[in-house]
Amino acid sequence: MQAEKQAEEAAIVAAGGITSSNNETEREGDGGDGKEEDGHGLSMKGLLWHGGSAWDAWFSCASNQVAQVLLTLPYSFSQLGMLSGVILQLFYGILGSWTAYLISVLYIEYRTRKEKENVRFKNHVIQWFEVLDGLLGPYWKAVGLAFNCTFLLFGSVIQLIACASNIYYINDRLDKRTWTYIFGACCATTVFVPSFHNYRIWSFLGLGMTSYTAWYLAIAAVIHGQRDGVAHSGPTKLVLYFTGATNILYTFGGHAVTVEIMHAMWKPQKFKYIYLMATLYVFTLTLPSAAAVYWAFGDELLTHSNAFSLLPKSGWRDAAVILMLIHQFITFGFACTPLYFVWEKVIGMHDTKSFCVRAVSRLPVVVPIWFLAIIFPFFGPINSAVGALLVSFTVYVIPAMAHILTYRTPAARQNAAEKPPFFLPNWTAMFVVNAFIVGWVLVVGFGLGGWASTTNFVRQVNTFGLFAKCYQCPKPPPPPLAAGPMPQQTHR
């Protein structure tokens, strides 16, 4: 058996792959041991903490896609209409899966080239900007780093805003801004999770929690039924239509952490179609819940960006809110962990063996996230703005263009670590698909979507102001008039 295993690993190396034994060495910095990571050990620590299988990656991708955005999709349907909402979910889900595939191909290409140069990554997590640097040079590194970090920063901000928005529907004795202070402190504890390799149990639980919430939304909306006089007039305005479209673009653009998830795998070459499989499962959550809530409440959702705000209070709803809060805490960690890695590398702490020192050094990353969540508490509109201005480049345009430029020469295509997939006949077909994605996202996602989402975002700022204490909270009833003496009638 040992000889067969060595032969298999040698074949992978010869094909430009990445061996599991090489990844075991890299995991030493995360507290791993070779036995657990190879699957031969079944200790409790290994079961809960050390995740590097294809299933772990699937859970990470699926749970990372459907956090708080699940609650804003009915709002997007009210802007788009039912038909456009369904079509755009399917369209952007496929586009997102394709660009995640491109990122995985480029990661394998970069890793293969480095290993041929005898470069090893012990105690070092490869990130997307490093892949761009190795394949295309420092300018691409700078662009990738700027967009990726800014997107992850605001992705973390969105999770904090969502936490405050959700808990308010259970306990409204505190305003949403106060809840943001509280959850900012709670989410800061994610500095103690070393890497995506250690999110095994959290990814599993997070997806289960989101699945419950999605089906609660769908079933509760159907049981509630349609409101009297409900109207489904969307789409009515171009601004609203493209705002909703960019929120869906954001929904399926959660793979800014793809490289980090791949690097945590024991055999990253198995990642190819994992994101697509995760997206197919996500469709079973997002489509029924968004369609059902929009069917029940219609245009009322235009002023209620959080679906929880319209469903009647019950034990089932409170359970969904609590589970979603836990999942948002997990997703905050997903979005912040790559930022922690970047910060560690900037201050020279990434290779430090003491994880306690690394954890403390990460704390400054949380402060600006906390502050921005208090400045811009606009649940829903901020998703669309981030989708148009950041996700469009980070997740769609940059990976597609990087793939075209990496394999633009015949020599690069001939020596490629990964050939075109079986459903495309040649490299030309791949380049055509990539060029279409670049053109579509630049025009529709960034151009029209950026105009619409920015207009909507500015409108929220003008309506509620910065540092809004309680965004879209119900207005308190006016105080009763004090009783006084009846006015005397005057006679003429």
mmCIF file of C-alpha atoms in Angstrom, residues 23-255:
data_model
loop_
_atom_site.group_PDB
_atom_site.id
_atom_site.type_symbol
_atom_site.label_atom_id
_atom_site.label_comp_id
_atom_site.label_asym_id
_atom_site.label_seq_id
_atom_site.Cartn_x
_atom_site.Cartn_y
_atom_site.Cartn_z
ATOM 1 C CA ASN A 23 0.450 20.302 2.305
ATOM 2 C CA GLU A 24 0.962 18.392 5.540
ATOM 3 C CA THR A 25 4.255 20.211 5.991
ATOM 4 C CA GLU A 26 2.516 23.540 5.496
ATOM 5 C CA ARG A 27 -0.114 22.735 8.090
ATOM 6 C CA GLU A 28 2.463 22.424 10.869
ATOM 7 C CA GLY A 29 2.004 26.116 11.534
ATOM 8 C CA ASP A 30 -1.728 25.540 12.121
ATOM 9 C CA GLY A 31 -1.160 22.913 14.753
ATOM 10 C CA GLY A 32 -1.872 19.974 12.471
ATOM 11 C CA ASP A 33 -0.335 16.578 12.529
ATOM 12 C CA GLY A 34 0.199 14.381 9.535
ATOM 13 C CA LYS A 35 -1.875 11.461 10.780
ATOM 14 C CA GLU A 36 -5.092 13.437 11.205
ATOM 15 C CA GLU A 37 -4.688 15.279 7.933
ATOM 16 C CA ASP A 38 -4.125 12.136 5.947
ATOM 17 C CA GLY A 39 -7.368 10.765 7.316
ATOM 18 C CA HIS A 40 -5.759 7.938 9.344
ATOM 19 C CA GLY A 41 -6.493 9.502 12.743
ATOM 20 C CA LEU A 42 -9.969 9.941 14.228
ATOM 21 C CA SER A 43 -9.238 12.030 17.326
ATOM 22 C CA MET A 44 -11.829 14.563 18.477
ATOM 23 C CA LYS A 45 -9.392 17.380 17.689
ATOM 24 C CA GLY A 46 -9.000 16.066 14.158
ATOM 25 C CA LEU A 47 -12.754 15.697 13.619
ATOM 26 C CA LEU A 48 -13.618 19.203 14.806
ATOM 27 C CA TRP A 49 -10.544 21.292 14.067
ATOM 28 C CA HIS A 50 -8.407 19.972 11.196
ATOM 29 C CA GLY A 51 -10.413 20.176 7.978
ATOM 30 C CA GLY A 52 -8.743 19.846 4.610
ATOM 31 C CA SER A 53 -10.905 17.443 2.616
ATOM 32 C CA ALA A 54 -12.998 18.198 -0.462
ATOM 33 C CA TRP A 55 -16.095 18.045 1.761
ATOM 34 C CA ASP A 56 -14.608 20.661 4.087
ATOM 35 C CA ALA A 57 -14.004 22.930 1.096
ATOM 36 C CA TRP A 58 -17.588 22.350 -0.102
ATOM 37 C CA PHE A 59 -19.027 23.294 3.274
ATOM 38 C CA SER A 60 -16.776 26.371 3.426
ATOM 39 C CA CYS A 61 -17.813 27.560 -0.055
ATOM 40 C CA ALA A 62 -21.532 26.923 0.474
ATOM 41 C CA SER A 63 -21.766 28.456 3.937
ATOM 42 C CA ASN A 64 -19.701 31.463 2.842
ATOM 43 C CA GLN A 65 -22.122 32.228 -0.022
ATOM 44 C CA VAL A 66 -25.389 32.386 1.865
ATOM 45 C CA ALA A 67 -25.000 34.393 5.044
ATOM 46 C CA GLN A 68 -26.932 37.644 5.566
ATOM 47 C CA VAL A 69 -27.523 38.079 1.823
ATOM 48 C CA LEU A 70 -30.259 35.437 2.169
ATOM 49 C CA LEU A 71 -32.295 38.061 4.038
ATOM 50 C CA THR A 72 -31.885 40.724 1.334
ATOM 51 C CA LEU A 73 -32.787 38.611 -1.705
ATOM 52 C CA PRO A 74 -36.578 39.140 -1.251
ATOM 53 C CA TYR A 75 -35.785 42.879 -1.236
ATOM 54 C CA SER A 76 -33.927 42.367 -4.526
ATOM 55 C CA PHE A 77 -36.898 40.474 -5.975
ATOM 56 C CA SER A 78 -39.139 43.445 -5.154
ATOM 57 C CA GLN A 79 -36.773 45.630 -7.198
ATOM 58 C CA LEU A 80 -36.364 43.177 -10.080
ATOM 59 C CA GLY A 81 -39.653 41.323 -10.288
ATOM 60 C CA MET A 82 -40.052 37.564 -9.916
ATOM 61 C CA LEU A 83 -38.873 36.514 -13.395
ATOM 62 C CA SER A 84 -35.731 38.650 -13.465
ATOM 63 C CA GLY A 85 -34.915 37.641 -9.899
ATOM 64 C CA VAL A 86 -34.929 33.941 -10.747
ATOM 65 C CA ILE A 87 -33.076 34.329 -14.064
ATOM 66 C CA LEU A 88 -30.346 36.551 -12.610
ATOM 67 C CA GLN A 89 -29.765 34.185 -9.698
ATOM 68 C CA LEU A 90 -29.185 31.309 -12.114
ATOM 69 C CA PHE A 91 -27.050 33.462 -14.432
ATOM 70 C CA TYR A 92 -24.761 34.945 -11.783
ATOM 71 C CA GLY A 93 -24.541 31.605 -9.988
ATOM 72 C CA ILE A 94 -23.090 30.021 -13.121
ATOM 73 C CA LEU A 95 -20.806 33.006 -13.782
ATOM 74 C CA GLY A 96 -19.545 32.926 -10.211
ATOM 75 C CA SER A 97 -18.851 29.198 -10.395
ATOM 76 C CA TRP A 98 -16.879 29.686 -13.609
ATOM 77 C CA THR A 99 -14.653 32.443 -12.241
ATOM 78 C CA ALA A 100 -14.078 30.420 -9.050
ATOM 79 C CA TYR A 101 -12.900 27.635 -11.354
ATOM 80 C CA LEU A 102 -10.533 30.093 -13.086
ATOM 81 C CA ILE A 103 -9.091 31.157 -9.724
ATOM 82 C CA SER A 104 -8.465 27.516 -8.813
ATOM 83 C CA VAL A 105 -6.709 26.929 -12.152
ATOM 84 C CA LEU A 106 -4.466 29.947 -11.636
ATOM 85 C CA TYR A 107 -3.648 28.849 -8.091
ATOM 86 C CA ILE A 108 -2.576 25.400 -9.339
ATOM 87 C CA GLU A 109 -0.501 27.034 -12.091
ATOM 88 C CA TYR A 110 1.262 29.341 -9.631
ATOM 89 C CA ARG A 111 1.848 26.564 -7.111
ATOM 90 C CA THR A 112 3.215 24.216 -9.764
ATOM 91 C CA ARG A 113 5.681 26.803 -11.076
ATOM 92 C CA LYS A 114 6.908 27.601 -7.573
ATOM 93 C CA GLU A 115 7.389 23.959 -6.663
ATOM 94 C CA LYS A 116 9.490 23.461 -9.797
ATOM 95 C CA GLU A 117 11.692 26.217 -8.364
ATOM 96 C CA ASN A 118 11.861 24.259 -5.061
ATOM 97 C CA VAL A 119 9.853 26.901 -3.211
ATOM 98 C CA ARG A 120 8.044 25.568 -0.148
ATOM 99 C CA PHE A 121 5.263 27.274 1.787
ATOM 100 C CA LYS A 122 5.814 26.098 5.342
ATOM 101 C CA ASN A 123 3.860 28.351 7.732
ATOM 102 C CA HIS A 124 2.841 30.522 4.777
ATOM 103 C CA VAL A 125 -0.704 30.798 3.368
ATOM 104 C CA ILE A 126 -0.808 31.592 -0.353
ATOM 105 C CA GLN A 127 -3.246 34.386 -1.215
ATOM 106 C CA TRP A 128 -4.827 35.663 -4.430
ATOM 107 C CA PHE A 129 -2.599 38.727 -4.775
ATOM 108 C CA GLU A 130 0.491 36.475 -4.519
ATOM 109 C CA VAL A 131 -0.855 34.284 -7.315
ATOM 110 C CA LEU A 132 -1.317 37.383 -9.494
ATOM 111 C CA ASP A 133 2.180 38.568 -8.607
ATOM 112 C CA GLY A 134 3.764 35.240 -9.490
ATOM 113 C CA LEU A 135 1.917 34.877 -12.792
ATOM 114 C CA LEU A 136 1.540 38.462 -14.060
ATOM 115 C CA GLY A 137 3.833 40.740 -12.052
ATOM 116 C CA PRO A 138 3.698 43.464 -9.373
ATOM 117 C CA TYR A 139 1.115 45.711 -11.030
ATOM 118 C CA TRP A 140 -1.447 42.934 -11.025
ATOM 119 C CA LYS A 141 -0.476 42.154 -7.454
ATOM 120 C CA ALA A 142 -1.258 45.740 -6.435
ATOM 121 C CA VAL A 143 -4.610 45.733 -8.224
ATOM 122 C CA GLY A 144 -5.606 42.357 -6.793
ATOM 123 C CA LEU A 145 -4.533 43.337 -3.291
ATOM 124 C CA ALA A 146 -6.437 46.637 -3.379
ATOM 125 C CA PHE A 147 -9.716 45.194 -4.644
ATOM 126 C CA ASN A 148 -9.595 42.005 -2.592
ATOM 127 C CA CYS A 149 -8.777 43.700 0.712
ATOM 128 C CA THR A 150 -11.355 46.439 0.214
ATOM 129 C CA PHE A 151 -14.029 43.888 -0.680
ATOM 130 C CA LEU A 152 -13.227 41.703 2.320
ATOM 131 C CA LEU A 153 -13.170 44.770 4.567
ATOM 132 C CA PHE A 154 -16.676 45.800 3.529
ATOM 133 C CA GLY A 155 -17.798 42.167 3.507
ATOM 134 C CA SER A 156 -16.900 42.071 7.199
ATOM 135 C CA VAL A 157 -18.666 45.404 7.734
ATOM 136 C CA ILE A 158 -21.827 43.958 6.182
ATOM 137 C CA GLN A 159 -21.780 41.018 8.601
ATOM 138 C CA LEU A 160 -21.654 43.382 11.595
ATOM 139 C CA ILE A 161 -24.514 45.477 10.205
ATOM 140 C CA ALA A 162 -26.530 42.299 9.630
ATOM 141 C CA CYS A 163 -25.917 41.090 13.197
ATOM 142 C CA ALA A 164 -27.277 44.329 14.642
ATOM 143 C CA SER A 165 -30.209 44.367 12.238
ATOM 144 C CA ASN A 166 -31.228 40.799 13.084
ATOM 145 C CA ILE A 167 -30.901 40.861 16.867
ATOM 146 C CA TYR A 168 -33.097 43.965 16.939
ATOM 147 C CA TYR A 169 -36.068 41.821 15.920
ATOM 148 C CA ILE A 170 -35.654 39.774 19.103
ATOM 149 C CA ASN A 171 -34.645 42.544 21.505
ATOM 150 C CA ASP A 172 -35.525 46.097 20.507
ATOM 151 C CA ARG A 173 -34.753 47.593 23.914
ATOM 152 C CA LEU A 174 -31.352 48.509 22.454
ATOM 153 C CA ASP A 175 -31.034 50.341 19.148
ATOM 154 C CA LYS A 176 -29.142 48.830 16.211
ATOM 155 C CA ARG A 177 -26.090 51.045 16.705
ATOM 156 C CA THR A 178 -25.657 49.782 20.268
ATOM 157 C CA TRP A 179 -25.987 46.196 19.049
ATOM 158 C CA THR A 180 -23.241 46.954 16.505
ATOM 159 C CA TYR A 181 -20.906 47.953 19.350
ATOM 160 C CA ILE A 182 -21.665 44.675 21.135
ATOM 161 C CA PHE A 183 -21.262 42.400 18.139
ATOM 162 C CA GLY A 184 -18.097 44.172 17.044
ATOM 163 C CA ALA A 185 -16.518 43.081 20.313
ATOM 164 C CA CYS A 186 -17.855 39.524 19.896
ATOM 165 C CA CYS A 187 -16.591 39.191 16.314
ATOM 166 C CA ALA A 188 -13.119 40.339 17.359
ATOM 167 C CA THR A 189 -12.653 36.881 18.896
ATOM 168 C CA THR A 190 -12.210 35.463 15.356
ATOM 169 C CA VAL A 191 -8.554 36.506 15.619
ATOM 170 C CA PHE A 192 -8.041 33.242 17.522
ATOM 171 C CA VAL A 193 -8.938 30.993 14.540
ATOM 172 C CA PRO A 194 -5.592 30.247 12.827
ATOM 173 C CA SER A 195 -6.754 29.624 9.226
ATOM 174 C CA PHE A 196 -9.463 28.124 7.016
ATOM 175 C CA HIS A 197 -7.950 24.757 7.859
ATOM 176 C CA ASN A 198 -9.573 25.168 11.287
ATOM 177 C CA TYR A 199 -13.117 26.038 10.208
ATOM 178 C CA ARG A 200 -14.293 22.421 9.797
ATOM 179 C CA ILE A 201 -17.027 22.321 12.464
ATOM 180 C CA TRP A 202 -17.969 25.981 11.928
ATOM 181 C CA SER A 203 -18.552 25.538 8.190
ATOM 182 C CA PHE A 204 -20.704 22.484 8.831
ATOM 183 C CA LEU A 205 -22.785 24.222 11.492
ATOM 184 C CA GLY A 206 -23.007 27.448 9.487
ATOM 185 C CA LEU A 207 -24.542 25.746 6.472
ATOM 186 C CA GLY A 208 -27.022 23.903 8.666
ATOM 187 C CA MET A 209 -28.071 27.171 10.303
ATOM 188 C CA THR A 210 -28.529 28.913 6.962
ATOM 189 C CA SER A 211 -30.515 25.977 5.595
ATOM 190 C CA TYR A 212 -32.916 26.235 8.541
ATOM 191 C CA THR A 213 -33.281 30.001 8.061
ATOM 192 C CA ALA A 214 -33.911 29.687 4.319
ATOM 193 C CA TRP A 215 -36.635 27.089 4.727
ATOM 194 C CA TYR A 216 -38.145 28.997 7.650
ATOM 195 C CA LEU A 217 -38.461 32.069 5.387
ATOM 196 C CA ALA A 218 -40.091 30.040 2.609
ATOM 197 C CA ILE A 219 -42.521 28.094 4.816
ATOM 198 C CA ALA A 220 -43.416 31.051 7.070
ATOM 199 C CA ALA A 221 -44.177 33.229 4.027
ATOM 200 C CA VAL A 222 -46.434 30.560 2.500
ATOM 201 C CA ILE A 223 -48.276 29.989 5.796
ATOM 202 C CA HIS A 224 -48.649 33.735 6.303
ATOM 203 C CA GLY A 225 -50.128 34.095 2.837
ATOM 204 C CA GLN A 226 -50.405 37.221 0.750
ATOM 205 C CA ARG A 227 -51.125 40.519 2.412
ATOM 206 C CA ASP A 228 -54.436 42.154 1.533
ATOM 207 C CA GLY A 229 -53.940 44.279 -1.535
ATOM 208 C CA VAL A 230 -50.420 42.985 -2.122
ATOM 209 C CA ALA A 231 -48.837 44.350 -5.313
ATOM 210 C CA HIS A 232 -45.960 42.963 -7.367
ATOM 211 C CA SER A 233 -45.188 45.956 -9.555
ATOM 212 C CA GLY A 234 -41.419 45.459 -10.003
ATOM 213 C CA PRO A 235 -39.481 46.402 -11.971
ATOM 214 C CA THR A 236 -40.588 50.034 -11.973
ATOM 215 C CA LYS A 237 -37.365 52.063 -12.086
ATOM 216 C CA LEU A 238 -33.989 51.417 -13.666
ATOM 217 C CA VAL A 239 -32.231 52.515 -10.473
ATOM 218 C CA LEU A 240 -34.058 49.883 -8.446
ATOM 219 C CA TYR A 241 -33.669 47.217 -11.135
ATOM 220 C CA PHE A 242 -29.882 47.466 -11.390
ATOM 221 C CA THR A 243 -29.542 47.861 -7.618
ATOM 222 C CA GLY A 244 -31.285 44.518 -7.181
ATOM 223 C CA ALA A 245 -29.221 42.952 -9.960
ATOM 224 C CA THR A 246 -25.938 43.944 -8.314
ATOM 225 C CA ASN A 247 -27.108 42.533 -4.980
ATOM 226 C CA ILE A 248 -27.520 39.166 -6.730
ATOM 227 C CA LEU A 249 -24.103 39.621 -8.373
ATOM 228 C CA TYR A 250 -22.783 40.092 -4.829
ATOM 229 C CA THR A 251 -24.629 36.960 -3.628
ATOM 230 C CA PHE A 252 -22.678 34.658 -5.922
ATOM 231 C CA GLY A 253 -19.411 36.564 -5.597
ATOM 232 C CA GLY A 254 -18.337 35.169 -2.264
ATOM 233 C CA HIS A 255 -15.184 33.524 -3.581
#
